[in-house]
Amino acid sequence: MQLLVSTALAAACLQPLVYAQKVISLVGNGWTLSNPSLNVSVPAHLPSQAHLDLYANQVIGNPYYGLNDFNLRWVAWNNWTYTSAPIAGLSSNASTWLQFDGLDTFTSISFCGQHVASTNNQFRQYWFDVSSILSSCASDADRVLSINFGSAPNIANAIAAEPGQETWPSGVQQVFEFPNRWFIRKEQSDFGWDWGPAFAPAGPWKPAYVVQLDKVEPVHIRNSVVDIYRQGQLNNLPPDQTKPWMVNASIDYFGSLPEGATLQYTLMDLDNNTVMSGGMTSVNCTNATVTGETSIPDGTVDLWWPNQLGPQNLYYMTIDLVSASNDTLATVAKRLGFRTIVLNESPISDAQLAQGIAPGNNWHFEINGHEFYAKGSNFIPPDAFWPRVTVERMDQLFDSVVDGNQNMLRVWASGAYSPDFLYDLADEKGILLWSEFEFGDALYPVNPEFLDNVFQEADYNVRRVNHHPSLALWAGGNELENLELILVNESAPEELPRYMAEYETLFLDTLLPAVFGNSISYTPSSTSNGWLSLNFSNPIPIVERYYNLTPGSVYGETDFYNYDPSVLYNDSAFPVGRFSNEFGYHSMPSLQSWRTQVSEADLHFNSSTVLLRDHHDPSGGLNTSNFHNSSIGQAQMTEAVELWYPIPNKTDSIANVFQADLYVSEIEFYRRGSGLPNRQLGSLYWQLEDTWVAPTWAGIEYDGRWKVLHYAAKDIYEHVIIAPYYNITTGNLSVWVTSDLWDTATGRATFTWYDWSGQQLPVNVASSVDFSIGAINSTRVLQTFTTDILGDYNLTNVIMHMTVEAKGSLPNDNSTRTFRHDNWFHPSALKDAQLVDPGLQLSYSNSTENFTVTATSGVAAWVWLDYPAGAVLNFESNAFWLAPNETREVAYTVKSDSTNGAWIQGVTVQSLYNQTLAT
Ligand code: BMA
């Protein structure tokens, strides 16, 4: 498997990598970026985007600094040309092609001074026969490739203004900054989103090649697909796990394929031992594609499992395209895995009803025939500029996903289709990637050109990534059925049938066939109520349920935001569904991160710069001083803190504790649902990581630093958890244990009551309960009323520590382990709590390389270990509570360190008590 990373190349002339097949990579230096009317001409790189090359040449400052996102709008309003150095090593008379794996977005391409083509889709691969242009190219010096990129915001506006262009009812199309993003096939968040800047960058953002074909190798493989499934498997339906594996391969090529070509495959384990090999059957050749298939008996290969559910077994497969005279014409090599992953939306069966599951439909994933609880978050574009997203950075981020006990990410629509290396990392680490087409929070045109463009984009990307076992699902787009169509109905109800029909034209008639060429599941919208029927005798098998709901039944996924901070701990505020695909509340990044992107003078909560970098609520247009909308998001953080916590007199923000507290109570609620009639089987919070430094929903900051949220989510995504559920009005308190193990676990829960100074309180309730809990289930271990048991106490000075210890085993692992978790209950808001100084003591041991924290004089809430700038690391645990005299050893993992270990001396510890202090 080749991870193609950009290589620095000699500047004078493009003489880069020449493969055996005469594939000349254009990746590297030796390019020039220019705009004659602005008098700019600077050395450039491929892959890149204009902002990056302008920044590298100091034509502009750091795009992320201060309010440069606003100051640099002129870059997006201009056209930019990338020009190569003369391309050496080409033979004049060969069949010669240009292949572009990604052009962002509107281009006019010329080679040897002659126009080659124009392109208009960031997400498509393009290939062009330039043989005749090259043969008429006078000299080597003229073999120059030039790509002019038009301004995407200008072009989007021009398309919108075309006569007869599609329109939508008011309030439907969500504008963040630049308007009209729905007319163009470019990363939608490039035009602004509520967690990021709007740079609308332009450039050759992915590798490009010149390919020369000859008689020995007359074809070039530009893309390929391998689909692995169980014989008889149908999309969105659980297959028979005893059937043999079917392997379908399909190779997309250009060039001229000789008659009688065949496909030969070799399947190898990771040590290169051959597992199976042979000729594929049912080989079919067209002038663009060669397909074939084979089968692999059940049991020949080991299964691939997600993180914590079993091993991530992987294999290599090579597929040779072989001529009738037995010459290998081209080869594809892939690393792949054997698994089935299905989104099961089938009706609740009689057997499920008998188990107490509410009627309606399922909405959960099954891996290799097993239900599992999906734990994870939403992945957004990790940078406003994809070409600078490195394998190393994503490797670290995905390590944090695994360290955070997550097994699934929703790769949110409206960014970009993930690069191959992201899927490779996910395959290795066992992270399921629920992948989405790039449409969100808008409706889209349905003219034939647009639909054809979208189909090409979908077909290319679906085929490109299908072999990855981490691929979990394709979804059509973000917030369509649960938001966009509802907005149409609110704004222009009489128009709903028209826009629903258009919605189906794009998301069912166009996108579904691109997915259903393979075996993976599809859903047109995240979020939705699932399908009403699935019938493979229809050309489009899915009929959506939409809003056709029977009271008392449960359907589909939930998406929940409520910026009224009083919903914290209020279970009745959270939605009851089968799966939660997004929910959240924003918070502040750390001061360490802020300092990398704003000046010291701007470093306070409501400075103009900090305010205007808060894009929630979005500005809603190009206004660069919409303080009103930014203030809404800032105020929500402030209100949350004021409602729930002691008001700090310091610069760093406790809004992060509120964020974490809220997500924990929501995740507890969703996970408990695995044992309730709604049989809830997934929780993916919004959002995993940051694009830049700003107030957002992220749990991991731009440089990889964990916020309180990621630690708290790690804790509440443990396999076996104990959690309180409390109704402040009635005093109803219950405690539940929830397990996502696949077998019964047995153990004991304990309850110890304290006042804040650490005195144990003789509260009249059981101090321990033995329990047994079934697979992926929850069980109540305490049910009482605080009004009954705490009548004699001042609720501001009562807290309860609950622990669980359970014996069980991990999925696909027979050994018995002990699972432990603890949690705390406080009947009054922490704001009113009679916090005492818990006397935290912090030490570091050079021999164990662990930190140790002790609460010497009381209960410590939200203990927070912090570390200085210059390093990125994560502690094994953080943001925990300590019982009186409890000591916790805390290990850590360093991700990067430019302090030479000095960060260790800079580690500090505090708890919620510190928020009550004057400094
Ligand atoms: C949902 C997401 C995103 C958005 C987030 C926070 O709407 O799907 O579009 O960034 O909430 O507002």
CSV table of N, CA and C in Angstrom, one decimal, residues 8-128:
chain,number,residue,atom,x,y,z
A,8,ALA,N,9.5,16.7,-1.8
A,8,ALA,CA,10.2,17.9,-2.3
A,8,ALA,C,11.0,17.6,-3.6
A,9,LEU,N,10.9,18.3,-4.6
A,9,LEU,CA,11.5,18.0,-5.8
A,9,LEU,C,12.4,19.2,-6.3
A,10,ALA,N,13.3,18.9,-7.2
A,10,ALA,CA,14.2,19.9,-7.7
A,10,ALA,C,13.3,21.0,-8.4
A,11,ALA,N,13.7,22.2,-8.1
A,11,ALA,CA,12.8,23.3,-8.5
A,11,ALA,C,12.9,23.6,-10.0
A,12,ALA,N,14.0,23.5,-10.7
A,12,ALA,CA,14.2,24.0,-12.0
A,12,ALA,C,13.3,23.3,-13.0
A,13,CYS,N,13.1,22.1,-12.9
A,13,CYS,CA,12.4,21.3,-13.9
A,13,CYS,C,11.7,20.2,-13.3
A,14,LEU,N,10.5,19.9,-13.6
A,14,LEU,CA,9.8,18.8,-13.0
A,14,LEU,C,10.4,17.4,-13.5
A,15,GLN,N,11.2,16.8,-12.7
A,15,GLN,CA,11.8,15.5,-13.0
A,15,GLN,C,11.4,14.5,-12.0
A,16,PRO,N,10.1,14.5,-11.6
A,16,PRO,CA,9.9,13.7,-10.4
A,16,PRO,C,9.8,12.2,-10.6
A,17,LEU,N,9.1,11.6,-9.7
A,17,LEU,CA,9.0,10.1,-9.6
A,17,LEU,C,8.6,9.6,-11.0
A,18,VAL,N,9.4,8.7,-11.6
A,18,VAL,CA,8.9,8.1,-12.8
A,18,VAL,C,8.8,6.6,-12.5
A,19,TYR,N,7.5,6.1,-12.5
A,19,TYR,CA,7.3,4.7,-12.2
A,19,TYR,C,7.6,3.9,-13.4
A,20,ALA,N,7.6,2.6,-13.2
A,20,ALA,CA,7.8,1.7,-14.3
A,20,ALA,C,6.9,2.0,-15.5
A,21,GLN,N,5.6,2.3,-15.2
A,21,GLN,CA,4.7,2.5,-16.2
A,21,GLN,C,4.7,3.8,-16.9
A,22,LYS,N,5.7,4.6,-16.6
A,22,LYS,CA,5.8,6.0,-17.1
A,22,LYS,C,4.7,6.8,-16.5
A,23,VAL,N,4.6,6.7,-15.3
A,23,VAL,CA,3.7,7.7,-14.6
A,23,VAL,C,4.6,8.7,-13.9
A,24,ILE,N,4.5,9.9,-14.4
A,24,ILE,CA,5.3,11.0,-13.9
A,24,ILE,C,4.5,11.8,-12.9
A,25,SER,N,4.9,11.7,-11.6
A,25,SER,CA,4.1,12.5,-10.6
A,25,SER,C,4.5,13.9,-10.7
A,26,LEU,N,3.4,14.8,-10.6
A,26,LEU,CA,3.6,16.2,-10.6
A,26,LEU,C,3.7,16.8,-9.2
A,27,VAL,N,3.7,15.9,-8.3
A,27,VAL,CA,3.8,16.3,-6.9
A,27,VAL,C,5.1,16.9,-6.6
A,28,GLY,N,5.2,18.1,-5.9
A,28,GLY,CA,6.4,18.6,-5.5
A,28,GLY,C,6.5,20.1,-5.8
A,29,ASN,N,7.8,20.6,-5.7
A,29,ASN,CA,8.0,22.0,-6.0
A,29,ASN,C,8.1,22.2,-7.5
A,30,GLY,N,8.6,23.3,-7.9
A,30,GLY,CA,8.8,23.5,-9.3
A,30,GLY,C,7.5,24.1,-10.0
A,31,TRP,N,6.6,24.5,-9.2
A,31,TRP,CA,5.4,25.2,-9.7
A,31,TRP,C,5.5,26.7,-9.4
A,32,THR,N,4.7,27.4,-10.1
A,32,THR,CA,4.6,28.9,-9.8
A,32,THR,C,3.1,29.2,-9.7
A,33,LEU,N,2.8,30.0,-8.7
A,33,LEU,CA,1.5,30.5,-8.5
A,33,LEU,C,1.5,32.0,-8.9
A,34,SER,N,0.5,32.4,-9.7
A,34,SER,CA,0.5,33.8,-10.1
A,34,SER,C,-0.9,34.3,-10.3
A,35,ASN,N,-0.9,35.6,-10.2
A,35,ASN,CA,-2.1,36.4,-10.6
A,35,ASN,C,-1.5,37.7,-11.2
A,36,PRO,N,-1.5,37.8,-12.5
A,36,PRO,CA,-0.8,39.0,-13.1
A,36,PRO,C,-1.5,40.3,-12.7
A,37,SER,N,-2.8,40.3,-12.6
A,37,SER,CA,-3.4,41.6,-12.3
A,37,SER,C,-3.0,42.1,-10.9
A,38,LEU,N,-2.7,41.2,-10.0
A,38,LEU,CA,-2.3,41.6,-8.7
A,38,LEU,C,-0.8,41.7,-8.6
A,39,ASN,N,-0.1,41.4,-9.7
A,39,ASN,CA,1.3,41.4,-9.8
A,39,ASN,C,2.0,40.4,-8.8
A,40,VAL,N,1.4,39.2,-8.7
A,40,VAL,CA,1.9,38.2,-7.8
A,40,VAL,C,2.4,37.0,-8.6
A,41,SER,N,3.6,36.6,-8.3
A,41,SER,CA,4.1,35.4,-9.0
A,41,SER,C,5.1,34.8,-8.0
A,42,VAL,N,4.8,33.7,-7.4
A,42,VAL,CA,5.6,33.1,-6.3
A,42,VAL,C,5.8,31.6,-6.6
A,43,PRO,N,6.9,31.0,-6.1
A,43,PRO,CA,7.1,29.6,-6.2
A,43,PRO,C,6.0,28.9,-5.5
A,44,ALA,N,5.6,27.7,-6.0
A,44,ALA,CA,4.5,27.0,-5.4
A,44,ALA,C,4.7,25.5,-5.4
A,45,HIS,N,3.8,24.8,-5.0
A,45,HIS,CA,3.9,23.4,-4.7
A,45,HIS,C,2.6,22.7,-5.2
A,46,LEU,N,2.7,21.4,-5.4
A,46,LEU,CA,1.5,20.6,-5.7
A,46,LEU,C,1.6,19.4,-4.9
A,47,PRO,N,0.6,19.0,-4.1
A,47,PRO,CA,-0.7,19.6,-4.0
A,47,PRO,C,-0.6,20.8,-3.1
A,48,SER,N,-1.6,21.7,-3.4
A,48,SER,CA,-1.6,23.0,-2.6
A,48,SER,C,-2.9,23.7,-2.8
A,49,GLN,N,-3.0,24.8,-2.1
A,49,GLN,CA,-4.0,25.8,-2.4
A,49,GLN,C,-3.4,27.2,-2.3
A,50,ALA,N,-4.0,28.2,-3.0
A,50,ALA,CA,-3.3,29.5,-3.1
A,50,ALA,C,-2.9,30.1,-1.8
A,51,HIS,N,-3.8,30.0,-0.8
A,51,HIS,CA,-3.5,30.6,0.5
A,51,HIS,C,-2.2,30.0,1.0
A,52,LEU,N,-2.0,28.7,0.9
A,52,LEU,CA,-0.8,28.1,1.5
A,52,LEU,C,0.5,28.6,0.8
A,53,ASP,N,0.5,28.7,-0.5
A,53,ASP,CA,1.7,29.2,-1.2
A,53,ASP,C,1.9,30.7,-1.0
A,54,LEU,N,0.8,31.4,-0.9
A,54,LEU,CA,1.0,32.9,-0.6
A,54,LEU,C,1.6,33.0,0.8
A,55,TYR,N,1.1,32.2,1.7
A,55,TYR,CA,1.6,32.3,3.1
A,55,TYR,C,3.1,31.8,3.1
A,56,ALA,N,3.4,30.8,2.4
A,56,ALA,CA,4.8,30.3,2.4
A,56,ALA,C,5.7,31.3,1.9
A,57,ASN,N,5.2,32.2,1.0
A,57,ASN,CA,6.1,33.2,0.4
A,57,ASN,C,5.9,34.6,1.0
A,58,GLN,N,5.2,34.6,2.2
A,58,GLN,CA,5.0,35.8,2.9
A,58,GLN,C,4.3,36.9,2.2
A,59,VAL,N,3.5,36.5,1.2
A,59,VAL,CA,2.6,37.5,0.5
A,59,VAL,C,1.5,37.8,1.4
A,60,ILE,N,1.1,36.8,2.2
A,60,ILE,CA,0.0,37.0,3.2
A,60,ILE,C,0.6,36.5,4.6
A,61,GLY,N,0.0,36.9,5.6
A,61,GLY,CA,0.3,36.4,7.0
A,61,GLY,C,-0.4,35.1,7.2
A,62,ASN,N,-0.2,34.6,8.4
A,62,ASN,CA,-0.8,33.3,8.8
A,62,ASN,C,-2.4,33.4,8.7
A,63,PRO,N,-3.0,32.7,7.8
A,63,PRO,CA,-4.4,32.8,7.6
A,63,PRO,C,-5.2,32.6,8.9
A,64,TYR,N,-4.7,31.9,9.8
A,64,TYR,CA,-5.4,31.6,11.0
A,64,TYR,C,-5.2,32.6,12.1
A,65,TYR,N,-4.4,33.6,11.9
A,65,TYR,CA,-4.1,34.5,13.0
A,65,TYR,C,-5.2,35.6,13.0
A,66,GLY,N,-5.6,35.9,14.3
A,66,GLY,CA,-6.5,37.0,14.5
A,66,GLY,C,-7.7,37.0,13.6
A,67,LEU,N,-8.0,38.1,12.9
A,67,LEU,CA,-9.1,38.1,12.0
A,67,LEU,C,-8.7,38.0,10.6
A,68,ASN,N,-7.6,37.3,10.3
A,68,ASN,CA,-7.1,37.2,8.9
A,68,ASN,C,-8.1,36.4,8.1
A,69,ASP,N,-9.0,35.7,8.6
A,69,ASP,CA,-10.0,35.0,7.8
A,69,ASP,C,-10.9,36.1,7.1
A,70,PHE,N,-11.1,37.2,7.8
A,70,PHE,CA,-11.9,38.3,7.1
A,70,PHE,C,-10.9,39.1,6.2
A,71,ASN,N,-9.7,39.3,6.7
A,71,ASN,CA,-8.8,40.2,6.0
A,71,ASN,C,-8.4,39.6,4.6
A,72,LEU,N,-8.5,38.3,4.5
A,72,LEU,CA,-8.0,37.6,3.3
A,72,LEU,C,-9.1,37.2,2.3
A,73,ARG,N,-10.2,37.8,2.5
A,73,ARG,CA,-11.3,37.5,1.6
A,73,ARG,C,-10.9,37.8,0.1
A,74,TRP,N,-10.0,38.8,-0.1
A,74,TRP,CA,-9.6,39.1,-1.4
A,74,TRP,C,-8.9,38.0,-2.1
A,75,VAL,N,-8.3,37.1,-1.4
A,75,VAL,CA,-7.7,35.9,-2.0
A,75,VAL,C,-8.8,35.1,-2.7
A,76,ALA,N,-9.9,34.9,-2.0
A,76,ALA,CA,-11.0,34.1,-2.5
A,76,ALA,C,-11.7,34.7,-3.7
A,77,TRP,N,-11.7,36.1,-3.7
A,77,TRP,CA,-12.4,36.8,-4.8
A,77,TRP,C,-11.5,36.8,-6.1
A,78,ASN,N,-10.3,36.4,-6.0
A,78,ASN,CA,-9.4,36.4,-7.2
A,78,ASN,C,-9.2,35.1,-7.8
A,79,ASN,N,-8.7,35.1,-9.1
A,79,ASN,CA,-8.3,33.9,-9.8
A,79,ASN,C,-6.9,33.6,-9.6
A,80,TRP,N,-6.5,32.4,-9.6
A,80,TRP,CA,-5.1,32.0,-9.4
A,80,TRP,C,-4.6,31.0,-10.4
A,81,THR,N,-3.4,31.1,-10.9
A,81,THR,CA,-2.9,30.2,-11.9
A,81,THR,C,-1.7,29.4,-11.3
A,82,TYR,N,-1.8,28.1,-11.4
A,82,TYR,CA,-0.6,27.2,-11.0
A,82,TYR,C,0.0,26.8,-12.4
A,83,THR,N,1.3,27.1,-12.5
A,83,THR,CA,2.0,26.8,-13.7
A,83,THR,C,3.2,25.9,-13.4
A,84,SER,N,3.4,24.8,-14.1
A,84,SER,CA,4.5,23.9,-13.8
A,84,SER,C,5.7,24.4,-14.5
A,85,ALA,N,6.9,23.9,-14.1
A,85,ALA,CA,8.1,24.0,-14.9
A,85,ALA,C,7.9,23.1,-16.1
A,86,PRO,N,8.8,23.2,-17.1
A,86,PRO,CA,8.7,22.3,-18.2
A,86,PRO,C,8.8,20.9,-17.7
A,87,ILE,N,7.9,20.0,-18.2
A,87,ILE,CA,7.9,18.6,-17.7
A,87,ILE,C,8.9,17.8,-18.6
A,88,ALA,N,9.9,17.3,-18.0
A,88,ALA,CA,11.0,16.6,-18.8
A,88,ALA,C,10.6,15.1,-18.9
A,89,GLY,N,11.3,14.4,-19.8
A,89,GLY,CA,11.3,13.0,-19.8
A,89,GLY,C,10.1,12.4,-20.6
A,90,LEU,N,9.4,13.3,-21.4
A,90,LEU,CA,8.2,12.8,-22.1
A,90,LEU,C,8.6,12.4,-23.5
A,91,SER,N,8.1,11.3,-24.0
A,91,SER,CA,8.3,10.9,-25.4
A,91,SER,C,7.2,11.5,-26.2
A,92,SER,N,7.5,12.2,-27.3
A,92,SER,CA,6.6,13.0,-28.1
A,92,SER,C,5.4,12.2,-28.6
A,93,ASN,N,5.7,10.9,-29.0
A,93,ASN,CA,4.6,10.2,-29.8
A,93,ASN,C,3.9,9.2,-29.0
A,94,ALA,N,4.1,9.2,-27.7
A,94,ALA,CA,3.3,8.2,-26.9
A,94,ALA,C,1.9,8.7,-26.6
A,95,SER,N,1.1,7.7,-26.3
A,95,SER,CA,-0.3,8.0,-25.8
A,95,SER,C,-0.1,8.6,-24.4
A,96,THR,N,-0.5,9.9,-24.3
A,96,THR,CA,-0.1,10.7,-23.2
A,96,THR,C,-1.4,11.3,-22.5
A,97,TRP,N,-1.4,11.1,-21.2
A,97,TRP,CA,-2.6,11.5,-20.4
A,97,TRP,C,-2.3,12.4,-19.2
A,98,LEU,N,-3.1,13.3,-18.9
A,98,LEU,CA,-3.0,14.0,-17.6
A,98,LEU,C,-4.1,13.4,-16.7
A,99,GLN,N,-3.6,13.1,-15.5
A,99,GLN,CA,-4.6,12.6,-14.4
A,99,GLN,C,-4.5,13.6,-13.2
A,100,PHE,N,-5.7,14.1,-12.8
A,100,PHE,CA,-5.8,15.0,-11.7
A,100,PHE,C,-6.6,14.3,-10.6
A,101,ASP,N,-6.1,14.0,-9.4
A,101,ASP,CA,-6.9,13.4,-8.4
A,101,ASP,C,-7.7,14.4,-7.6
A,102,GLY,N,-7.5,15.7,-7.8
A,102,GLY,CA,-8.4,16.7,-7.2
A,102,GLY,C,-8.0,18.1,-7.6
A,103,LEU,N,-9.0,18.8,-8.1
A,103,LEU,CA,-8.7,20.2,-8.5
A,103,LEU,C,-9.8,21.0,-7.8
A,104,ASP,N,-9.4,22.0,-7.1
A,104,ASP,CA,-10.4,22.8,-6.2
A,104,ASP,C,-10.5,24.2,-6.8
A,105,THR,N,-11.5,24.5,-7.5
A,105,THR,CA,-12.6,23.7,-8.0
A,105,THR,C,-12.8,24.1,-9.5
A,106,PHE,N,-12.9,25.3,-9.8
A,106,PHE,CA,-13.2,25.7,-11.2
A,106,PHE,C,-11.9,26.0,-12.0
A,107,THR,N,-11.6,25.2,-13.0
A,107,THR,CA,-10.3,25.3,-13.6
A,107,THR,C,-10.5,25.4,-15.1
A,108,SER,N,-9.4,26.0,-15.7
A,108,SER,CA,-9.2,25.9,-17.1
A,108,SER,C,-7.8,25.4,-17.2
A,109,ILE,N,-7.6,24.3,-17.9
A,109,ILE,CA,-6.3,23.6,-17.9
A,109,ILE,C,-5.7,23.8,-19.3
A,110,SER,N,-4.4,24.2,-19.4
A,110,SER,CA,-3.8,24.1,-20.7
A,110,SER,C,-2.4,23.4,-20.5
A,111,PHE,N,-2.0,22.8,-21.7
A,111,PHE,CA,-0.8,22.1,-21.7
A,111,PHE,C,-0.1,22.5,-23.1
A,112,CYS,N,1.2,22.8,-23.0
A,112,CYS,CA,1.9,23.2,-24.2
A,112,CYS,C,1.2,24.5,-24.8
A,113,GLY,N,0.6,25.3,-24.0
A,113,GLY,CA,-0.1,26.5,-24.4
A,113,GLY,C,-1.5,26.2,-25.1
A,114,GLN,N,-1.9,25.0,-25.1
A,114,GLN,CA,-3.2,24.7,-25.7
A,114,GLN,C,-4.3,24.3,-24.6
A,115,HIS,N,-5.5,24.7,-24.8
A,115,HIS,CA,-6.5,24.4,-23.9
A,115,HIS,C,-6.8,22.9,-23.8
A,116,VAL,N,-6.8,22.3,-22.6
A,116,VAL,CA,-7.1,20.9,-22.5
A,116,VAL,C,-8.6,20.7,-22.1
A,117,ALA,N,-9.0,21.3,-21.0
A,117,ALA,CA,-10.3,21.1,-20.5
A,117,ALA,C,-10.6,22.1,-19.4
A,118,SER,N,-11.9,22.1,-19.0
A,118,SER,CA,-12.3,22.9,-17.9
A,118,SER,C,-12.9,21.9,-16.9
A,119,THR,N,-12.8,22.2,-15.6
A,119,THR,CA,-13.4,21.3,-14.6
A,119,THR,C,-14.2,22.2,-13.6
A,120,ASN,N,-15.1,21.5,-12.9
A,120,ASN,CA,-16.0,22.2,-12.0
A,120,ASN,C,-16.4,21.4,-10.8
A,121,ASN,N,-15.6,20.4,-10.4
A,121,ASN,CA,-15.9,19.6,-9.2
A,121,ASN,C,-14.7,19.3,-8.4
A,122,GLN,N,-14.6,19.8,-7.2
A,122,GLN,CA,-13.4,19.5,-6.3
A,122,GLN,C,-13.2,18.1,-6.0
A,123,PHE,N,-14.3,17.3,-6.1
A,123,PHE,CA,-14.3,15.9,-5.6
A,123,PHE,C,-14.1,14.9,-6.6
A,124,ARG,N,-14.0,15.3,-7.9
A,124,ARG,CA,-13.9,14.3,-9.0
A,124,ARG,C,-12.4,14.1,-9.3
A,125,GLN,N,-12.2,12.9,-9.9
A,125,GLN,CA,-10.9,12.7,-10.5
A,125,GLN,C,-11.1,13.0,-12.0
A,126,TYR,N,-10.1,13.7,-12.6
A,126,TYR,CA,-10.2,14.0,-14.1
A,126,TYR,C,-9.0,13.4,-14.8
A,127,TRP,N,-9.2,12.9,-16.0
A,127,TRP,CA,-8.2,12.4,-16.8
A,127,TRP,C,-8.4,12.9,-18.3
A,128,PHE,N,-7.3,13.3,-19.0
A,128,PHE,CA,-7.5,13.8,-20.3
A,128,PHE,C,-6.4,13.3,-21.2
